[in-house]
XYZ file of C-alpha atoms in Angstrom:
369
model
C -10.896 9.155 47.743
C -12.225 7.634 50.991
C -10.278 8.189 54.189
C -8.642 5.156 55.740
C -10.912 5.446 58.752
C -14.014 5.512 56.574
C -12.983 2.354 54.768
C -12.079 0.632 58.001
C -15.342 1.557 59.661
C -17.178 -0.017 56.774
C -15.331 -3.318 56.607
C -13.920 -3.818 60.137
C -16.493 -2.197 62.384
C -15.884 0.356 65.170
C -14.437 -2.110 67.681
C -11.914 -3.390 65.186
C -10.899 0.126 64.281
C -10.205 0.891 67.942
C -7.750 -1.973 67.993
C -5.684 -0.016 65.441
C -5.844 3.086 67.665
C -7.977 4.940 65.140
C -11.298 6.474 66.052
C -14.156 6.555 63.552
C -15.234 9.903 62.142
C -18.172 11.542 63.838
C -20.463 14.263 62.581
C -21.045 17.501 64.485
C -23.970 15.798 66.226
C -21.774 12.994 67.434
C -23.234 10.268 65.158
C -20.853 7.861 63.490
C -20.718 8.297 59.722
C -20.883 5.074 57.756
C -19.174 5.128 54.374
C -20.922 3.353 51.502
C -19.158 0.320 50.042
C -16.462 1.411 47.568
C -16.947 0.397 43.951
C -14.244 0.375 41.304
C -14.913 2.503 38.201
C -15.810 0.680 35.036
C -12.748 0.072 32.878
C -12.583 1.897 29.573
C -12.574 -0.507 26.656
C -10.781 0.561 23.468
C -11.644 -1.716 20.588
C -8.809 -0.520 18.343
C -5.412 -0.614 20.021
C -4.129 1.967 17.523
C -7.064 4.349 17.911
C -4.881 7.426 18.652
C -3.277 7.096 15.199
C -6.546 6.635 13.361
C -7.543 9.494 11.087
C -10.382 9.849 8.629
C -8.832 13.030 7.250
C -6.675 12.235 4.230
C -4.014 14.839 3.499
C -3.795 14.284 -0.253
C -7.091 12.718 -1.145
C -6.599 10.909 -4.443
C -8.938 8.642 -6.341
C -8.020 5.211 -7.597
C -8.697 6.572 -11.098
C -5.727 8.935 -10.734
C -3.439 6.035 -9.851
C -4.686 3.887 -12.736
C -3.281 6.402 -15.255
C 0.360 6.060 -14.137
C 2.562 4.389 -16.747
C 5.979 4.610 -15.082
C 6.335 4.046 -11.346
C 9.793 3.598 -9.852
C 10.314 1.353 -6.851
C 12.805 3.816 -5.415
C 15.957 2.796 -3.543
C 16.571 3.897 0.067
C 20.178 5.093 0.610
C 22.017 4.963 3.939
C 24.626 6.799 5.968
C 27.618 4.831 7.344
C 25.788 4.312 10.658
C 22.805 2.779 8.859
C 20.427 5.727 9.138
C 18.680 7.087 6.056
C 20.764 9.354 3.840
C 18.044 11.911 3.129
C 20.282 14.109 0.978
C 21.056 11.204 -1.353
C 17.405 10.129 -1.317
C 16.271 13.600 -2.369
C 18.804 13.581 -5.190
C 17.466 10.245 -6.413
C 13.915 11.594 -6.274
C 14.812 14.766 -8.188
C 16.461 12.686 -10.895
C 13.397 10.470 -11.219
C 11.049 13.435 -11.560
C 13.261 15.261 -14.063
C 13.238 12.131 -16.243
C 9.467 11.859 -16.345
C 8.701 9.237 -13.707
C 5.064 9.637 -12.624
C 5.005 7.724 -9.344
C 7.266 6.111 -6.769
C 6.911 3.158 -4.430
C 8.399 4.171 -1.071
C 9.745 1.433 1.169
C 8.959 -1.421 -1.196
C 11.145 -4.477 -1.651
C 13.591 -2.389 -3.656
C 13.509 0.322 -0.998
C 14.093 -2.315 1.699
C 10.930 -1.598 3.635
C 11.284 -5.034 5.230
C 14.491 -3.786 6.902
C 12.797 -0.694 8.347
C 10.957 -0.078 11.555
C 7.443 1.234 10.992
C 8.558 4.597 12.379
C 11.260 4.796 9.699
C 8.795 3.638 7.100
C 6.151 6.272 7.832
C 8.740 9.008 8.242
C 10.134 8.314 4.762
C 6.660 8.265 3.226
C 5.815 11.571 4.911
C 9.109 13.134 3.810
C 8.540 12.055 0.207
C 5.030 13.491 0.228
C 6.097 16.796 1.755
C 9.010 17.331 -0.625
C 7.802 15.748 -3.856
C 4.101 15.013 -3.516
C 3.014 17.753 -5.922
C 5.283 16.423 -8.690
C 4.872 12.674 -8.379
C 2.358 10.231 -6.923
C 3.625 8.673 -3.710
C 2.626 5.050 -3.165
C 3.577 3.830 0.299
C 4.331 0.174 0.818
C 2.292 -0.394 3.960
C 1.569 -4.058 3.361
C 2.264 -6.789 5.901
C 1.605 -10.460 6.494
C -0.301 -9.278 9.574
C -3.623 -7.624 8.747
C -3.417 -5.725 12.036
C -0.036 -4.235 11.111
C -1.172 -3.489 7.563
C -4.169 -1.561 8.907
C -2.064 0.437 11.354
C 0.656 1.299 8.824
C -1.867 2.224 6.132
C -3.745 4.523 8.516
C -0.505 6.315 9.252
C 0.555 6.399 5.618
C -2.652 8.077 4.497
C -2.499 10.403 7.516
C 0.913 11.701 6.387
C -0.344 12.177 2.848
C 0.527 9.222 0.634
C -1.628 9.017 -2.479
C -2.019 5.247 -2.509
C -0.941 2.097 -0.702
C 0.858 -0.974 -1.992
C -0.316 -4.234 -0.410
C 1.176 -7.679 -0.714
C -0.593 -10.909 0.198
C 0.227 -12.397 3.627
C 3.611 -14.060 3.161
C 5.417 -16.875 4.975
C 2.471 -17.851 7.182
C 0.213 -17.652 4.106
C -3.549 -17.996 4.372
C -6.560 -19.465 2.607
C -8.202 -17.909 -0.434
C -11.014 -16.641 1.780
C -8.485 -15.226 4.236
C -6.614 -13.506 1.407
C -9.812 -11.858 0.176
C -10.699 -10.723 3.704
C -7.197 -9.281 4.155
C -7.383 -7.264 0.950
C -10.956 -6.115 1.486
C -9.978 -4.794 4.915
C -7.104 -2.651 3.640
C -8.920 -1.604 0.455
C -11.497 0.182 2.585
C -8.855 2.713 3.601
C -7.910 4.312 0.287
C -6.520 3.781 -3.250
C -4.568 0.547 -3.340
C -2.282 -1.403 -5.662
C -2.124 -5.129 -4.934
C 1.263 -6.728 -5.470
C 1.618 -10.333 -6.608
C 5.149 -11.740 -6.419
C 4.940 -15.475 -5.630
C 8.734 -15.911 -5.666
C 8.949 -13.786 -2.519
C 5.702 -14.533 -0.710
C 5.585 -18.271 -1.429
C 1.944 -17.981 -2.463
C 0.363 -16.830 -5.698
C -2.603 -14.463 -5.683
C -4.913 -16.288 -8.103
C -7.041 -14.334 -10.573
C -10.192 -15.284 -8.664
C -9.009 -13.185 -5.725
C -8.211 -10.167 -7.912
C -11.562 -10.491 -9.702
C -13.367 -10.441 -6.357
C -11.578 -7.476 -4.782
C -11.503 -5.469 -8.030
C -15.134 -4.591 -7.379
C -13.954 -2.247 -4.614
C -13.774 1.368 -5.815
C -10.381 1.802 -4.104
C -8.778 -0.976 -6.139
C -6.379 0.822 -8.486
C -4.900 -2.310 -10.007
C -2.370 -5.079 -9.584
C 1.404 -5.176 -9.895
C 1.749 -8.584 -11.493
C 4.911 -10.688 -11.567
C 3.290 -13.929 -12.754
C 3.733 -13.153 -16.448
C 2.107 -11.358 -19.332
C -0.614 -13.953 -19.906
C -1.905 -13.154 -16.417
C -1.760 -9.433 -17.196
C -3.618 -9.934 -20.469
C -6.388 -11.788 -18.645
C -6.850 -8.916 -16.205
C -6.891 -6.281 -18.921
C -9.559 -8.210 -20.815
C -11.733 -7.951 -17.696
C -11.107 -4.218 -17.333
C -8.635 -4.539 -14.446
C -5.585 -2.267 -14.547
C -2.256 -4.080 -14.327
C 1.377 -3.034 -14.179
C 4.244 -5.310 -15.075
C 6.393 -6.177 -12.094
C 9.090 -7.736 -14.291
C 11.423 -5.296 -16.015
C 12.509 -7.909 -18.563
C 8.859 -8.392 -19.650
C 7.567 -4.829 -19.297
C 7.929 -3.828 -22.955
C 5.788 -6.703 -24.198
C 3.442 -6.312 -21.229
C 2.837 -2.695 -22.211
C 2.492 -3.074 -25.982
C 1.253 -6.655 -26.397
C -0.598 -7.571 -23.195
C -2.254 -4.237 -22.485
C -0.505 -3.326 -19.241
C -0.868 0.295 -18.184
C 2.867 0.410 -17.559
C 5.565 -0.856 -15.244
C 6.585 -0.612 -11.600
C 10.283 -0.678 -12.258
C 13.608 -1.272 -10.541
C 15.690 -0.491 -13.626
C 14.259 3.033 -13.812
C 16.289 3.887 -10.703
C 19.316 3.738 -13.028
C 18.008 4.715 -16.488
C 14.649 6.451 -15.915
C 14.694 8.220 -19.281
C 15.147 5.001 -21.224
C 12.425 3.173 -19.323
C 10.094 6.129 -19.909
C 10.744 5.829 -23.646
C 9.904 2.138 -23.376
C 6.541 2.919 -21.772
C 5.492 6.065 -23.655
C 6.903 6.131 -27.175
C 5.443 3.030 -28.708
C 6.792 -0.384 -29.447
C 10.602 -0.356 -29.570
C 12.126 -3.864 -29.687
C 15.593 -2.438 -30.338
C 15.619 -0.309 -27.181
C 14.152 -3.183 -25.196
C 16.856 -5.528 -26.405
C 19.589 -3.017 -25.545
C 18.368 -2.943 -21.929
C 18.417 -6.718 -21.454
C 22.098 -6.984 -20.384
C 21.526 -4.353 -17.682
C 18.305 -5.966 -16.491
C 19.894 -9.413 -16.467
C 22.805 -8.050 -14.437
C 20.464 -6.353 -11.941
C 18.472 -9.466 -11.145
C 21.148 -12.167 -11.199
C 21.121 -11.935 -7.397
C 17.976 -11.104 -5.411
C 16.891 -7.487 -5.748
C 18.047 -4.967 -4.446
C 21.613 -6.300 -4.241
C 22.423 -5.372 -7.846
C 20.721 -1.981 -7.666
C 22.474 -1.024 -4.433
C 25.837 -1.960 -5.936
C 25.131 -0.086 -9.173
C 24.027 3.157 -7.523
C 27.138 3.096 -5.343
C 29.333 2.610 -8.413
C 27.585 5.561 -10.084
C 28.265 7.749 -7.047
C 24.566 8.354 -6.376
C 24.616 6.745 -2.932
C 27.225 5.860 -0.348
C 28.401 2.226 -0.588
C 26.501 1.275 2.574
C 24.462 -1.928 2.875
C 22.087 -2.912 5.621
C 22.611 -6.605 6.263
C 21.653 -9.181 5.146
C 22.395 -7.509 1.799
C 26.018 -7.408 0.648
C 27.507 -5.948 -2.552
C 28.082 -7.913 -5.721
C 31.607 -9.338 -6.092
C 34.366 -7.559 -7.964
C 33.847 -9.411 -11.261
C 30.203 -8.289 -11.355
C 31.230 -4.712 -10.550
C 33.656 -4.754 -13.473
C 30.872 -6.127 -15.670
C 28.611 -3.243 -14.648
C 31.175 -0.675 -15.789
C 31.224 -2.319 -19.214
C 27.407 -2.248 -19.396
C 27.333 1.453 -18.514
C 29.910 2.288 -21.151
C 28.032 0.333 -23.817
C 24.639 1.915 -23.062
C 26.197 5.343 -22.590
C 26.999 7.009 -19.272
C 24.669 9.882 -20.231
C 21.679 7.540 -19.975
C 22.382 6.705 -16.326
C 21.592 8.777 -13.247
C 24.278 10.962 -11.711
C 27.200 12.848 -13.144
C 30.244 11.117 -11.681
C 32.325 8.615 -13.597
C 31.287 5.042 -12.965
C 33.680 3.312 -10.560
C 34.480 -0.337 -9.903
C 34.986 0.193 -6.114
C 37.136 -2.029 -3.896
C 35.727 -4.441 -1.353
C 37.019 -2.199 1.425
C 34.957 0.704 0.096
C 31.729 -0.942 1.201
C 30.241 -0.605 4.678
C 28.027 -3.393 6.016
C 25.723 -2.350 8.844
C 24.290 -5.004 11.142
C 22.626 -2.771 13.762
C 20.589 0.195 12.638
């Protein structure tokens, strides 16, 4: 750092310095030392704002081929404590139950897991926790998708850094984009690791047309597509060698055995994982499929995960806590659920407690979390 007198002697001159009552520095020979003009250092330019989080080391390196083999993937629910924080004990119990019943993969923080109600810190923490506790028994697919490519990149970097086996990516929602923009978005995130693309037009407001999937399927990291646009769409992908999972529980049986789907990414398997596994592994079973229709219809009468959250609370698997804007199903629907459980058999559902109707006052609605 230059002394004040050095700077002043450079810019003000000796006479001006004297006016301030400061004498210029002199060398041992008595000559006045002139300081060179000060120059600011060049600013450091960081191209990637999230560079400190970037990692090319993948904790659980998995190929897309490993993900393509999964027949039953549960979009797992995220349970809460009364203050709105994650209930990790209940979450671990849900995960153990899924694994014991033969589920091969889980979507962490998806729509069912209310990833859209999480901060990214919560999101990545839950992915990392799932990997650390269950990653050797089940494939962990982190929902790191976003309508912002920048956010999707950042979250996916972190997800792979904490060990997730694959990412789930949705198309940019609400703001939408062009077909070319959609392809660019997917190609960007596909470069990072094994990826499942998720098409659910009812939520995003924009369909991912087959032309987009055909284009991005050439990427070696493309594991497949979770398709909610019907079994004809799935059949078309399978005929072109593209792996597809049904995203509709009410269509998953026919998708698996008639349309060629690899399996299902399921909400219902949160409740009856053993029965959904039978549906995916043990051949065509119209009778079992038909028996599940009342439960599936009940689950999706209101937007998911309202029904699932209510059901798991009634089964005693999670506390009856809802993060707003979700609220429990009304009392008549809760009574209906008890009847469905009794008809299918309580032994087929997760948990060991008797199914309860629950009063309105039993539920906690959390608006700040």
